[in-house]
Coordinates of C-alpha atoms in Angstrom, one line a residue:
X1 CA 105.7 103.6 99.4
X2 CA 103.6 100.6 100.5
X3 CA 103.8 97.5 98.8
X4 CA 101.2 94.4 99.8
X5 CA 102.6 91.8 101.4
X6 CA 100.2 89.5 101.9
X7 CA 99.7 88.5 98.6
X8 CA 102.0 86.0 96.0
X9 CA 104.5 87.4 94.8
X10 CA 106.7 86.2 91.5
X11 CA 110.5 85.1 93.3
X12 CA 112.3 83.6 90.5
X13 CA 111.7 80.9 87.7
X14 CA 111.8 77.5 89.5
X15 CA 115.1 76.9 87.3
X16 CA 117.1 79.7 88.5
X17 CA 117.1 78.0 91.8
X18 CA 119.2 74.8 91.3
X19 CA 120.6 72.2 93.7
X20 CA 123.3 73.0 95.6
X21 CA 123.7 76.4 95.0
X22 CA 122.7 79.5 96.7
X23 CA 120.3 82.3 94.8
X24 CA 119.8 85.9 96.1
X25 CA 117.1 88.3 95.1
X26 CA 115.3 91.4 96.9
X27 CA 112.2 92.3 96.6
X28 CA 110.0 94.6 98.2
X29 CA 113.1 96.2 99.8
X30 CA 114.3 93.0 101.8
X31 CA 117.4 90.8 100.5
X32 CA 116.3 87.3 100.3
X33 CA 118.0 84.0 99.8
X34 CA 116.6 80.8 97.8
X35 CA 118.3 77.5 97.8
X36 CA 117.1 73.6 97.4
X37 CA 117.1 71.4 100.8
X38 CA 118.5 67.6 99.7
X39 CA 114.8 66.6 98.8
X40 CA 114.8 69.1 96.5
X41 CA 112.6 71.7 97.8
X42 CA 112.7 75.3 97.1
X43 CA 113.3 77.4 100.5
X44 CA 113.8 81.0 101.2
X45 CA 115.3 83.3 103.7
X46 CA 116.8 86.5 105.0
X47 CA 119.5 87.1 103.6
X48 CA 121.3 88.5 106.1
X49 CA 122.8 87.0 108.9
X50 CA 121.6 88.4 112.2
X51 CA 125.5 88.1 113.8
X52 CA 127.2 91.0 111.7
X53 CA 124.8 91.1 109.8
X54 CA 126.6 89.6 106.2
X55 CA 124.7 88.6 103.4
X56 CA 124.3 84.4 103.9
X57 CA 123.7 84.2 100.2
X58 CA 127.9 84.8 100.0
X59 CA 128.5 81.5 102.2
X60 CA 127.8 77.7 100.7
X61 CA 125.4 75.3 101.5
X62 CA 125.4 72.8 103.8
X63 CA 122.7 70.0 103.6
X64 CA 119.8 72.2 104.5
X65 CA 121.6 74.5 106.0
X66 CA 123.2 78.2 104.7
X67 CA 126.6 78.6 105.8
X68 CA 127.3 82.3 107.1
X69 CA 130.6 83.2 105.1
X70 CA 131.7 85.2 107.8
X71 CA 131.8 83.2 111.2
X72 CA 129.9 79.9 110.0
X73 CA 126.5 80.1 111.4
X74 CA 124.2 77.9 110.0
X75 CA 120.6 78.8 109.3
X76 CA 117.9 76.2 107.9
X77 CA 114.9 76.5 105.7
X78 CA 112.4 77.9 109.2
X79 CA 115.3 80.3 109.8
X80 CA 116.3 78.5 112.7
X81 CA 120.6 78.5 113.6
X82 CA 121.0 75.2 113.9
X83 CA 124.7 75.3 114.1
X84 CA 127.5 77.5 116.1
X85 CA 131.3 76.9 115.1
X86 CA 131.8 79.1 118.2
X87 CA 132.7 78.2 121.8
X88 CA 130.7 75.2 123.4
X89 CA 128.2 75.3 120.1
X90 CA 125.3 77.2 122.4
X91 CA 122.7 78.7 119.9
X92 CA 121.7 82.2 121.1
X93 CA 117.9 82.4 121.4
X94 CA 118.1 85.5 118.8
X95 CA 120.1 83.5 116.2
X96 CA 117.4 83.5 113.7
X97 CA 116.2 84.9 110.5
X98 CA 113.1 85.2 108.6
X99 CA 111.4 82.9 106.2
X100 CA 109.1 83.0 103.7
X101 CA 106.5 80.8 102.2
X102 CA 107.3 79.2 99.4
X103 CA 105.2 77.6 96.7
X104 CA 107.0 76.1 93.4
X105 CA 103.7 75.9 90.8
X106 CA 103.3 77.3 87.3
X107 CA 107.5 77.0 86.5
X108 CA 107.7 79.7 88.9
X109 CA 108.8 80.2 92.8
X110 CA 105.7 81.8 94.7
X111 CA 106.8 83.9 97.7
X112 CA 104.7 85.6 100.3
X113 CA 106.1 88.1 101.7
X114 CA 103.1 89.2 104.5
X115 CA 102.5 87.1 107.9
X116 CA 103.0 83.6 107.0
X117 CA 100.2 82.3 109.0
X118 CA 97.8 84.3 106.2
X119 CA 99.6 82.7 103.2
X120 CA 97.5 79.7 101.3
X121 CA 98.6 78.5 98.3
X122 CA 95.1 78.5 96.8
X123 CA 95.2 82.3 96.3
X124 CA 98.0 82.0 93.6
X125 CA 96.7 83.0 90.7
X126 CA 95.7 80.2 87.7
X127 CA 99.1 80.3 85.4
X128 CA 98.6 76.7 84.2
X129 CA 99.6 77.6 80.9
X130 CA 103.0 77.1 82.7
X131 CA 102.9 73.9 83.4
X132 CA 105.5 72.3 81.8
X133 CA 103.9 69.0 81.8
X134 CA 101.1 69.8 79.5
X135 CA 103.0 73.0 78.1
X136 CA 106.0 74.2 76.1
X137 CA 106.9 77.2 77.8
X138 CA 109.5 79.7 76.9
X139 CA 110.6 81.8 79.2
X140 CA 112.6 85.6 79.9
X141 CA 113.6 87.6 83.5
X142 CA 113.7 91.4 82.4
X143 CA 115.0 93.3 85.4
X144 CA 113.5 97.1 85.1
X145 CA 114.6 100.5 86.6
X146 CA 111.3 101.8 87.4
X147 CA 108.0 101.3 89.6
X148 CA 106.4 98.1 89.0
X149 CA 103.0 99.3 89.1
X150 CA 103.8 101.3 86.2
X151 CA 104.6 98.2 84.6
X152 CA 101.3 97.6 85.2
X153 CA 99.9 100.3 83.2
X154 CA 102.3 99.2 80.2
X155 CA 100.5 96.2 79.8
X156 CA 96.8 97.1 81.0
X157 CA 96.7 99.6 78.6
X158 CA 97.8 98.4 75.1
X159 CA 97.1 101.5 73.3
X160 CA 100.5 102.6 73.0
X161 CA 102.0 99.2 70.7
X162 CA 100.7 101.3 67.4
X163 CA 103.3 103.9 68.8
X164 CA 106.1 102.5 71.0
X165 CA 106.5 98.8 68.7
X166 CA 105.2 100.1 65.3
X167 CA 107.4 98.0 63.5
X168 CA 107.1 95.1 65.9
X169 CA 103.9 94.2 68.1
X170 CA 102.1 97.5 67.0
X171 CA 99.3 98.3 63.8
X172 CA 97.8 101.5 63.4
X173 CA 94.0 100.0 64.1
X174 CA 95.1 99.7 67.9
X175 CA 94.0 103.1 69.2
X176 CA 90.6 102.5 67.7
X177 CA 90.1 99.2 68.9
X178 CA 87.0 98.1 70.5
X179 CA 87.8 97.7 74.8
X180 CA 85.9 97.2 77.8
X181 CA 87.2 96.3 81.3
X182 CA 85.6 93.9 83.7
X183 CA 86.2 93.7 87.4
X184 CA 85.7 90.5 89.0
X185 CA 86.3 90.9 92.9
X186 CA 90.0 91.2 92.9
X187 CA 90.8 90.5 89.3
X188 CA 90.5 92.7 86.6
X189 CA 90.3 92.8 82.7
X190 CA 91.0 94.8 80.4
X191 CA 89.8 93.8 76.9
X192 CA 91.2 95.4 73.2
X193 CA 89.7 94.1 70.1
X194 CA 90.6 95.3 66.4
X195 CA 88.7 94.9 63.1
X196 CA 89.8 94.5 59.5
X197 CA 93.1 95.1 61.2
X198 CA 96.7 94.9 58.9
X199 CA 99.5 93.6 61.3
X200 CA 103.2 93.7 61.3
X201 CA 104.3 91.0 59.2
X202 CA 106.1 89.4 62.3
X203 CA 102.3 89.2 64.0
X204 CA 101.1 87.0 60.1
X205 CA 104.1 84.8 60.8
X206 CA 103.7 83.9 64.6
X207 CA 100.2 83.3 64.1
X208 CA 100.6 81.5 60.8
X209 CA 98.3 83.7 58.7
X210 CA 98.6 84.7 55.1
X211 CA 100.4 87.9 55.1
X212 CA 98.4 90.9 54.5
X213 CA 95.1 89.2 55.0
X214 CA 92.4 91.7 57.5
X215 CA 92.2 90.1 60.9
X216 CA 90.3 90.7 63.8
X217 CA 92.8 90.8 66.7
X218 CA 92.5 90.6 70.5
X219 CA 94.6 91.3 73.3
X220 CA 92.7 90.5 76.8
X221 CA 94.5 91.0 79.7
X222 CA 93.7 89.3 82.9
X223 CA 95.5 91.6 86.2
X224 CA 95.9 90.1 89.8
X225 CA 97.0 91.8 92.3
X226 CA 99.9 93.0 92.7
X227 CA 101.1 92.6 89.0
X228 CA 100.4 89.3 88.1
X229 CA 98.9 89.0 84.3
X230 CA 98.0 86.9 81.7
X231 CA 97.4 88.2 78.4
X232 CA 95.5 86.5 75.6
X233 CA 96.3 87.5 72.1
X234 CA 95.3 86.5 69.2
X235 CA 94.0 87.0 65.8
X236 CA 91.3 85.6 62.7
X237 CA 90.5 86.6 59.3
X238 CA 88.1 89.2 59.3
X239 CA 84.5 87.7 59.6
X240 CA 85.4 84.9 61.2
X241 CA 84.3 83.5 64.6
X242 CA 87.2 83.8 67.4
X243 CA 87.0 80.4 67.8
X244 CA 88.8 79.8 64.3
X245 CA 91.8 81.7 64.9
X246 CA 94.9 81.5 66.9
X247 CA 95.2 82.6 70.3
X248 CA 98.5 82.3 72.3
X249 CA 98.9 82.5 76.2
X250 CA 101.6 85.0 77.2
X251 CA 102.1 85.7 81.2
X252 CA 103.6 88.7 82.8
X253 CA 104.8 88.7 86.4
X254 CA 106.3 91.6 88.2
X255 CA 107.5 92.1 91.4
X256 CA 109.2 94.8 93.0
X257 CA 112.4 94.6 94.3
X258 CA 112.7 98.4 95.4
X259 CA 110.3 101.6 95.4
X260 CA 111.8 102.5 91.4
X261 CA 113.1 99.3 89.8
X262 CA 111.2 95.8 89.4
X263 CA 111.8 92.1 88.5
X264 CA 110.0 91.0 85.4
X265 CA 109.4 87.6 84.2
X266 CA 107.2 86.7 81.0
X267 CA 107.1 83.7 78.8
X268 CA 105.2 82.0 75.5
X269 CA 103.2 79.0 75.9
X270 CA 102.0 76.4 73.5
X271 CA 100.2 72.8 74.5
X272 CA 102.6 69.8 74.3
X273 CA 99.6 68.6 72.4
X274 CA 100.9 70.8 69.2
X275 CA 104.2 68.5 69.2
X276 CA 108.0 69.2 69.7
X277 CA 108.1 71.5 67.2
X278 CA 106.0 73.8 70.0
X279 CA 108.9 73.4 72.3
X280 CA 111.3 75.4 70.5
X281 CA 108.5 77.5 68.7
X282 CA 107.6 78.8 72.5
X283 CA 111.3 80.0 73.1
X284 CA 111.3 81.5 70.0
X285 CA 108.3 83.3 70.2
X286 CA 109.3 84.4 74.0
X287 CA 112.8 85.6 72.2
X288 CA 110.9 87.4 69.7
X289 CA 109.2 89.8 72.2
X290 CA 111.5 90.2 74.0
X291 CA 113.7 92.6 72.0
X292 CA 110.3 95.1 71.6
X293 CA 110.3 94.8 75.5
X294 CA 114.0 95.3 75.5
X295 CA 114.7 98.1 73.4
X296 CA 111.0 99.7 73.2
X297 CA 109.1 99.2 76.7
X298 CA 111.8 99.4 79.1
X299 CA 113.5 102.2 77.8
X300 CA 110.3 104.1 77.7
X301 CA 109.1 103.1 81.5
X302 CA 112.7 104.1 82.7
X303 CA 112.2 107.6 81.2
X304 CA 108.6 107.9 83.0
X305 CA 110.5 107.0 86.0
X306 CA 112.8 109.4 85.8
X307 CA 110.7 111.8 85.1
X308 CA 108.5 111.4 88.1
X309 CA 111.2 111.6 90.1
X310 CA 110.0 110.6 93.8
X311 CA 106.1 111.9 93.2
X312 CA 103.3 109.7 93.3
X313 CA 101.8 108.7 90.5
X314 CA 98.3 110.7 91.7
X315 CA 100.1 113.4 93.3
X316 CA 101.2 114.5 89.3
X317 CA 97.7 114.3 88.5
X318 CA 97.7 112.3 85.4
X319 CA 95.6 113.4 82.3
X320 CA 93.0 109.8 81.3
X321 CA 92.5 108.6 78.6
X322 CA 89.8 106.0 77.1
X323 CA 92.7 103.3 77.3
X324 CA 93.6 103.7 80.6
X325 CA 90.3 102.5 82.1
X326 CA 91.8 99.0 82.7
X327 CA 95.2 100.1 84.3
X328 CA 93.1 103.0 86.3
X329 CA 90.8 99.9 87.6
X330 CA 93.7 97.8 88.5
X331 CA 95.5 100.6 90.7
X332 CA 92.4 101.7 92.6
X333 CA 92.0 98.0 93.3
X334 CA 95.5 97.5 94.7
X335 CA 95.2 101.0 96.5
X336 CA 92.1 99.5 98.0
X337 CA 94.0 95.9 98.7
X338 CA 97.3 97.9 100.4
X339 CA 94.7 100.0 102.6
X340 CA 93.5 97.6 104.2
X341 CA 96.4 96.2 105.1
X342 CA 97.4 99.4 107.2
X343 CA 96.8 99.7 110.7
X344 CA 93.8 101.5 112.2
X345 CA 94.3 105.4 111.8
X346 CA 97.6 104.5 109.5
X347 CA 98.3 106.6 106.7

Protein backbone atom coordinates (compact mmCIF):
# COMPACT_ATOMS: atom_id res chain seq x y z
CA UNK A 1 0.00 0.00 0.00
CA UNK A 2 1.02 3.66 -0.65
CA UNK A 3 0.57 6.18 1.86
CA UNK A 4 1.21 10.14 0.97
CA UNK A 5 3.96 11.54 2.38
CA UNK A 6 4.04 14.78 1.58
CA UNK A 7 1.31 15.88 3.34
CA UNK A 8 0.70 16.70 7.54
CA UNK A 9 0.30 14.15 9.21
CA UNK A 10 -1.30 13.97 13.04
CA UNK A 11 2.09 12.74 15.39
CA UNK A 12 0.87 13.01 18.83
CA UNK A 13 -1.04 15.58 21.11
CA UNK A 14 1.57 18.33 21.92
CA UNK A 15 1.18 16.99 25.67
CA UNK A 16 2.21 13.57 25.10
CA UNK A 17 5.60 14.90 24.27
CA UNK A 18 6.94 16.38 27.65
CA UNK A 19 10.35 17.73 28.63
CA UNK A 20 12.87 15.50 29.20
CA UNK A 21 11.55 12.50 28.16
CA UNK A 22 11.67 10.43 25.17
CA UNK A 23 8.20 9.46 23.05
CA UNK A 24 8.05 6.81 20.29
CA UNK A 25 5.43 6.31 17.70
CA UNK A 26 5.35 4.76 14.09
CA UNK A 27 3.52 5.76 11.52
CA UNK A 28 3.37 5.08 8.00
CA UNK A 29 5.53 2.03 8.70
CA UNK A 30 8.68 3.93 10.04
CA UNK A 31 9.48 4.00 14.05
CA UNK A 32 9.88 7.52 14.98
CA UNK A 33 11.08 9.33 18.03
CA UNK A 34 9.76 12.77 19.60
CA UNK A 35 11.42 14.59 22.39
CA UNK A 36 11.72 18.51 23.64
CA UNK A 37 15.35 20.26 22.90
CA UNK A 38 16.03 22.62 26.33
CA UNK A 39 14.05 25.54 24.65
CA UNK A 40 11.29 23.49 24.56
CA UNK A 41 10.79 22.59 21.06
CA UNK A 42 9.23 19.53 19.75
CA UNK A 43 11.75 17.41 17.42
CA UNK A 44 11.55 14.11 15.77
CA UNK A 45 13.60 11.33 14.44
CA UNK A 46 14.39 7.88 13.42
CA UNK A 47 14.08 5.89 15.72
CA UNK A 48 16.65 3.60 15.10
CA UNK A 49 20.12 3.97 15.49
CA UNK A 50 22.02 3.50 12.35
CA UNK A 51 25.11 1.49 14.41
CA UNK A 52 23.16 -1.77 15.33
CA UNK A 53 20.47 -0.51 14.55
CA UNK A 54 18.59 -0.23 18.35
CA UNK A 55 15.64 1.71 18.84
CA UNK A 56 17.13 5.43 20.32
CA UNK A 57 13.77 6.01 21.84
CA UNK A 58 15.10 3.08 24.66
CA UNK A 59 18.21 5.50 25.65
CA UNK A 60 17.76 8.98 27.67
CA UNK A 61 18.20 12.34 26.72
CA UNK A 62 20.91 14.32 26.73
CA UNK A 63 20.44 18.23 26.27
CA UNK A 64 19.40 18.04 22.64
CA UNK A 65 20.77 15.08 22.07
CA UNK A 66 19.12 11.13 22.10
CA UNK A 67 21.42 8.84 23.81
CA UNK A 68 21.73 5.44 21.92
CA UNK A 69 21.11 2.80 24.86
CA UNK A 70 23.33 0.46 23.31
CA UNK A 71 26.81 2.03 22.65
CA UNK A 72 25.98 5.92 23.45
CA UNK A 73 25.73 7.61 20.21
CA UNK A 74 24.21 10.70 20.31
CA UNK A 75 21.96 12.06 17.62
CA UNK A 76 20.40 15.69 17.63
CA UNK A 77 17.15 17.16 16.48
CA UNK A 78 18.76 17.43 12.19
CA UNK A 79 19.78 13.71 12.85
CA UNK A 80 23.16 14.58 13.02
CA UNK A 81 25.72 12.21 15.59
CA UNK A 82 27.10 14.69 17.34
CA UNK A 83 28.79 12.57 19.82
CA UNK A 84 31.00 9.14 19.84
CA UNK A 85 31.81 7.51 23.34
CA UNK A 86 34.13 5.38 21.12
CA UNK A 87 37.84 5.56 20.39
CA UNK A 88 39.28 9.11 19.62
CA UNK A 89 35.39 10.46 19.37
CA UNK A 90 35.66 10.55 15.20
CA UNK A 91 31.96 10.82 13.88
CA UNK A 92 31.57 8.40 10.92
CA UNK A 93 30.23 10.37 7.90
CA UNK A 94 27.16 7.74 7.81
CA UNK A 95 26.29 8.30 11.59
CA UNK A 96 23.04 9.92 10.89
CA UNK A 97 19.40 9.44 10.98
CA UNK A 98 16.42 11.00 9.51
CA UNK A 99 14.33 13.88 10.60
CA UNK A 100 11.20 15.07 10.19
CA UNK A 101 9.48 18.40 10.12
CA UNK A 102 7.88 19.31 12.88
CA UNK A 103 5.09 21.85 13.49
CA UNK A 104 3.44 22.16 17.12
CA UNK A 105 -0.09 24.19 16.16
CA UNK A 106 -3.74 23.29 16.93
CA UNK A 107 -2.60 21.23 20.53
CA UNK A 108 -1.21 18.88 18.16
CA UNK A 109 2.42 17.70 16.81
CA UNK A 110 2.35 18.06 12.82
CA UNK A 111 4.78 15.74 11.10
CA UNK A 112 5.70 15.44 7.46
CA UNK A 113 6.73 12.56 6.51
CA UNK A 114 7.58 13.31 2.50
CA UNK A 115 10.87 15.36 1.34
CA UNK A 116 11.40 17.99 3.85
CA UNK A 117 12.27 20.61 1.42
CA UNK A 118 8.39 20.33 0.18
CA UNK A 119 6.95 20.68 3.75
CA UNK A 120 5.33 24.42 4.57
CA UNK A 121 3.56 24.82 7.47
CA UNK A 122 0.82 26.72 5.70
CA UNK A 123 -0.74 23.60 4.20
CA UNK A 124 -1.82 22.31 7.70
CA UNK A 125 -5.18 22.31 7.77
CA UNK A 126 -7.32 25.22 9.88
CA UNK A 127 -7.99 23.20 13.43
CA UNK A 128 -8.14 26.50 15.42
CA UNK A 129 -10.89 25.29 17.37
CA UNK A 130 -7.76 23.75 19.13
CA UNK A 131 -6.26 26.40 20.25
CA UNK A 132 -6.11 26.31 23.63
CA UNK A 133 -5.76 29.90 24.13
CA UNK A 134 -9.14 30.85 22.83
CA UNK A 135 -10.56 27.20 23.40
CA UNK A 136 -11.41 24.56 26.07
CA UNK A 137 -10.45 21.50 24.36
CA UNK A 138 -10.87 17.96 25.48
CA UNK A 139 -9.00 15.60 24.13
CA UNK A 140 -8.73 11.30 23.41
CA UNK A 141 -5.85 9.05 21.36
CA UNK A 142 -7.83 5.88 20.20
CA UNK A 143 -5.28 3.49 18.68
CA UNK A 144 -7.25 1.23 15.87
CA UNK A 145 -6.55 -2.21 14.35
CA UNK A 146 -7.58 -1.48 10.90
CA UNK A 147 -6.87 0.75 7.67
CA UNK A 148 -7.09 4.34 8.33
CA UNK A 149 -8.72 5.22 5.31
CA UNK A 150 -11.48 3.14 6.39
CA UNK A 151 -11.62 5.33 9.28
CA UNK A 152 -12.26 7.63 6.84
CA UNK A 153 -15.40 6.24 5.59
CA UNK A 154 -16.69 5.90 9.34
CA UNK A 155 -16.85 9.35 9.63
CA UNK A 156 -17.63 10.69 5.95
CA UNK A 157 -20.47 8.71 5.85
CA UNK A 158 -22.72 9.09 9.04
CA UNK A 159 -25.46 6.99 7.98
CA UNK A 160 -24.65 4.17 10.04
CA UNK A 161 -25.05 6.19 13.86
CA UNK A 162 -28.95 5.21 13.60
CA UNK A 163 -27.51 1.56 13.54
CA UNK A 164 -24.02 1.12 15.10
CA UNK A 165 -24.81 4.00 18.27
CA UNK A 166 -28.67 3.70 18.50
CA UNK A 167 -28.69 4.22 21.97
CA UNK A 168 -25.85 6.74 21.92
CA UNK A 169 -25.05 9.29 18.91
CA UNK A 170 -27.67 7.56 16.58
CA UNK A 171 -31.79 8.52 15.82
CA UNK A 172 -33.74 6.76 13.40
CA UNK A 173 -34.25 10.09 11.07
CA UNK A 174 -30.45 9.68 10.07
CA UNK A 175 -30.74 7.44 6.97
CA UNK A 176 -33.21 9.88 5.61
CA UNK A 177 -31.44 12.88 6.23
CA UNK A 178 -30.99 15.49 3.66
CA UNK A 179 -26.85 15.29 2.35
CA UNK A 180 -24.92 16.72 -0.35
CA UNK A 181 -21.08 16.68 -0.74
CA UNK A 182 -18.87 19.53 -1.93
CA UNK A 183 -15.44 19.30 -3.23
CA UNK A 184 -13.32 22.25 -2.88
CA UNK A 185 -9.74 21.52 -4.61
CA UNK A 186 -8.42 19.14 -2.07
CA UNK A 187 -10.94 19.38 0.61
CA UNK A 188 -14.12 17.74 0.70
CA UNK A 189 -17.57 17.87 2.50
CA UNK A 190 -19.82 15.85 3.20
CA UNK A 191 -23.07 17.37 4.58
CA UNK A 192 -26.18 15.38 6.64
CA UNK A 193 -29.02 17.32 7.72
CA UNK A 194 -32.25 15.88 9.67
CA UNK A 195 -35.75 17.29 10.10
CA UNK A 196 -38.32 17.11 12.93
CA UNK A 197 -35.65 14.71 14.21
CA UNK A 198 -36.13 12.90 18.03
CA UNK A 199 -32.50 12.40 19.42
CA UNK A 200 -31.06 10.16 22.10
CA UNK A 201 -31.60 11.86 25.23
CA UNK A 202 -27.75 12.08 25.74
CA UNK A 203 -27.74 14.39 22.28
CA UNK A 204 -30.99 17.00 24.37
CA UNK A 205 -28.48 17.06 27.18
CA UNK A 206 -25.13 17.98 25.44
CA UNK A 207 -26.82 20.47 23.53
CA UNK A 208 -29.00 21.76 26.26
CA UNK A 209 -32.40 21.24 24.63
CA UNK A 210 -35.62 20.29 26.17
CA UNK A 211 -35.87 16.69 26.00
CA UNK A 212 -38.08 15.28 23.35
CA UNK A 213 -38.47 18.56 21.49
CA UNK A 214 -38.17 17.99 17.22
CA UNK A 215 -34.82 19.35 16.07
CA UNK A 216 -33.25 19.85 12.99
CA UNK A 217 -29.83 18.35 13.24
CA UNK A 218 -26.59 18.67 11.23
CA UNK A 219 -23.45 16.87 11.00
CA UNK A 220 -20.98 18.52 8.25
CA UNK A 221 -17.84 17.06 7.88
CA UNK A 222 -14.90 18.85 6.55
CA UNK A 223 -12.05 15.92 5.04
CA UNK A 224 -8.36 16.88 4.25
CA UNK A 225 -6.19 14.75 2.98
CA UNK A 226 -5.01 12.18 4.30
CA UNK A 227 -7.58 11.87 7.24
CA UNK A 228 -7.70 15.02 8.69
CA UNK A 229 -11.58 16.13 9.65
CA UNK A 230 -13.54 18.47 11.35
CA UNK A 231 -17.04 17.71 11.98
CA UNK A 232 -19.72 20.24 12.75
CA UNK A 233 -22.70 19.04 14.66
CA UNK A 234 -25.32 20.51 15.86
CA UNK A 235 -28.93 20.84 16.38
CA UNK A 236 -32.36 23.52 16.68
CA UNK A 237 -35.91 23.27 17.36
CA UNK A 238 -37.66 22.40 14.37
CA UNK A 239 -38.40 25.73 12.32
CA UNK A 240 -35.88 27.51 13.53
CA UNK A 241 -32.94 29.22 11.71
CA UNK A 242 -29.42 27.28 12.20
CA UNK A 243 -28.17 30.15 13.57
CA UNK A 244 -30.29 29.79 16.87
CA UNK A 245 -29.11 26.46 17.82
CA UNK A 246 -25.97 24.87 19.14
CA UNK A 247 -23.29 23.79 17.11
CA UNK A 248 -20.06 22.11 18.63
CA UNK A 249 -16.66 21.62 16.86
CA UNK A 250 -15.39 18.01 17.12
CA UNK A 251 -11.95 17.09 15.11
CA UNK A 252 -10.86 13.80 13.95
CA UNK A 253 -7.27 13.04 13.01
CA UNK A 254 -5.91 9.73 11.81
CA UNK A 255 -2.79 8.68 10.82
CA UNK A 256 -1.51 5.37 9.97
CA UNK A 257 1.01 3.81 11.65
CA UNK A 258 0.94 0.44 9.47
CA UNK A 259 -0.92 -0.87 6.30
CA UNK A 260 -4.05 -2.43 8.93
CA UNK A 261 -3.96 -0.41 12.24
CA UNK A 262 -4.06 3.52 12.72
CA UNK A 263 -3.54 6.28 15.39
CA UNK A 264 -6.66 8.24 16.12
CA UNK A 265 -6.89 11.42 18.01
CA UNK A 266 -10.35 13.45 18.42
CA UNK A 267 -11.40 15.98 20.90
CA UNK A 268 -14.49 18.55 21.95
CA UNK A 269 -14.10 22.16 21.74
CA UNK A 270 -15.93 24.99 23.38
CA UNK A 271 -14.75 28.96 23.27
CA UNK A 272 -13.01 30.14 26.58
CA UNK A 273 -15.58 32.82 25.98
CA UNK A 274 -18.41 30.32 27.48
CA UNK A 275 -16.42 30.34 30.86
CA UNK A 276 -14.63 27.66 33.01
CA UNK A 277 -17.44 25.74 33.33
CA UNK A 278 -16.58 24.90 29.29
CA UNK A 279 -13.23 23.62 30.42
CA UNK A 280 -14.47 20.62 32.07
CA UNK A 281 -17.77 20.50 29.88
CA UNK A 282 -15.19 19.90 26.83
CA UNK A 283 -13.53 16.77 28.56
CA UNK A 284 -16.66 15.64 29.39
CA UNK A 285 -18.23 15.81 26.34
CA UNK A 286 -14.83 14.26 24.55
CA UNK A 287 -15.33 11.32 27.44
CA UNK A 288 -18.74 10.92 26.43
CA UNK A 289 -18.02 9.90 22.77
CA UNK A 290 -15.67 8.22 23.36
CA UNK A 291 -17.18 5.05 24.74
CA UNK A 292 -19.67 4.88 21.38
CA UNK A 293 -16.21 5.07 19.59
CA UNK A 294 -14.87 2.59 21.93
CA UNK A 295 -17.19 -0.12 22.20
CA UNK A 296 -19.26 0.68 18.88
CA UNK A 297 -16.91 2.09 15.98
CA UNK A 298 -13.83 0.37 16.60
CA UNK A 299 -15.05 -2.92 17.15
CA UNK A 300 -16.96 -2.66 13.99
CA UNK A 301 -13.92 -1.24 11.71
CA UNK A 302 -11.68 -4.03 13.19
CA UNK A 303 -14.22 -6.68 11.87
CA UNK A 304 -14.21 -4.92 8.24
CA UNK A 305 -10.57 -5.28 8.61
CA UNK A 306 -10.54 -8.59 9.13
CA UNK A 307 -12.71 -9.38 6.89
CA UNK A 308 -10.89 -7.83 3.92
CA UNK A 309 -8.09 -9.55 4.81
CA UNK A 310 -5.14 -8.05 2.58
CA UNK A 311 -7.60 -6.99 -0.52
CA UNK A 312 -7.99 -3.59 -1.58
CA UNK A 313 -10.77 -1.85 -0.80
CA UNK A 314 -11.72 -1.59 -4.90
CA UNK A 315 -10.40 -4.82 -5.68
CA UNK A 316 -13.75 -6.27 -3.40
CA UNK A 317 -15.80 -4.20 -5.48
CA UNK A 318 -17.89 -2.43 -2.89
CA UNK A 319 -21.79 -2.11 -3.36
CA UNK A 320 -22.60 2.27 -3.04
CA UNK A 321 -24.81 3.63 -1.46
CA UNK A 322 -26.44 7.28 -1.35
CA UNK A 323 -24.33 7.87 1.88
CA UNK A 324 -21.24 7.00 0.69
CA UNK A 325 -20.88 9.84 -1.92
CA UNK A 326 -18.72 11.84 0.54
CA UNK A 327 -16.32 9.06 1.76
CA UNK A 328 -16.22 7.79 -2.21
CA UNK A 329 -15.16 11.61 -3.03
CA UNK A 330 -12.61 11.77 -0.40
CA UNK A 331 -10.78 8.39 -1.56
CA UNK A 332 -10.75 9.19 -5.20
CA UNK A 333 -9.20 12.46 -4.14
CA UNK A 334 -6.44 10.89 -2.04
CA UNK A 335 -6.04 8.11 -4.81
CA UNK A 336 -5.52 11.10 -7.11
CA UNK A 337 -3.13 12.93 -4.34
CA UNK A 338 -0.88 9.48 -3.82
CA UNK A 339 -0.61 9.11 -7.78
CA UNK A 340 0.96 11.79 -8.29
CA UNK A 341 3.38 11.27 -5.98
CA UNK A 342 4.60 8.09 -7.89
CA UNK A 343 7.28 8.05 -10.14
CA UNK A 344 6.87 8.26 -14.01
CA UNK A 345 5.52 4.78 -15.28
CA UNK A 346 5.19 3.61 -11.33
CA UNK A 347 2.43 1.57 -10.39
Amino acid sequence: MSFLRNTWYAAAWGTEVKAGELFQRTLLNEPVVFFRDTQGSAQAISDRCPHRFAPLGMGILKGDAVRCPYHGLEFDGSGACVHNPHGDGAIPKAAKVKAYPLVERYSLLWIWMGDPHLADATLIPDFNCMDEDHWYVGKRYLHAKANYVLETDNIMDLSHIEFLHPSTLGGDGVKGALTSVQEEGNTVWSNRQTVAEIMPEFLYTAWNIPQGTPVDRWIDVRWDAPANMLLFSGAVATGLPRDKGVSTPIPHLFTPETETTTHYWFSVCFPKAMGEFAERFADEQAAAINRPFTDEDLPMLEAQQRMMGDASFWDLKPVLLIGDAGAIRARRVLDRMIAAEQPAGAK
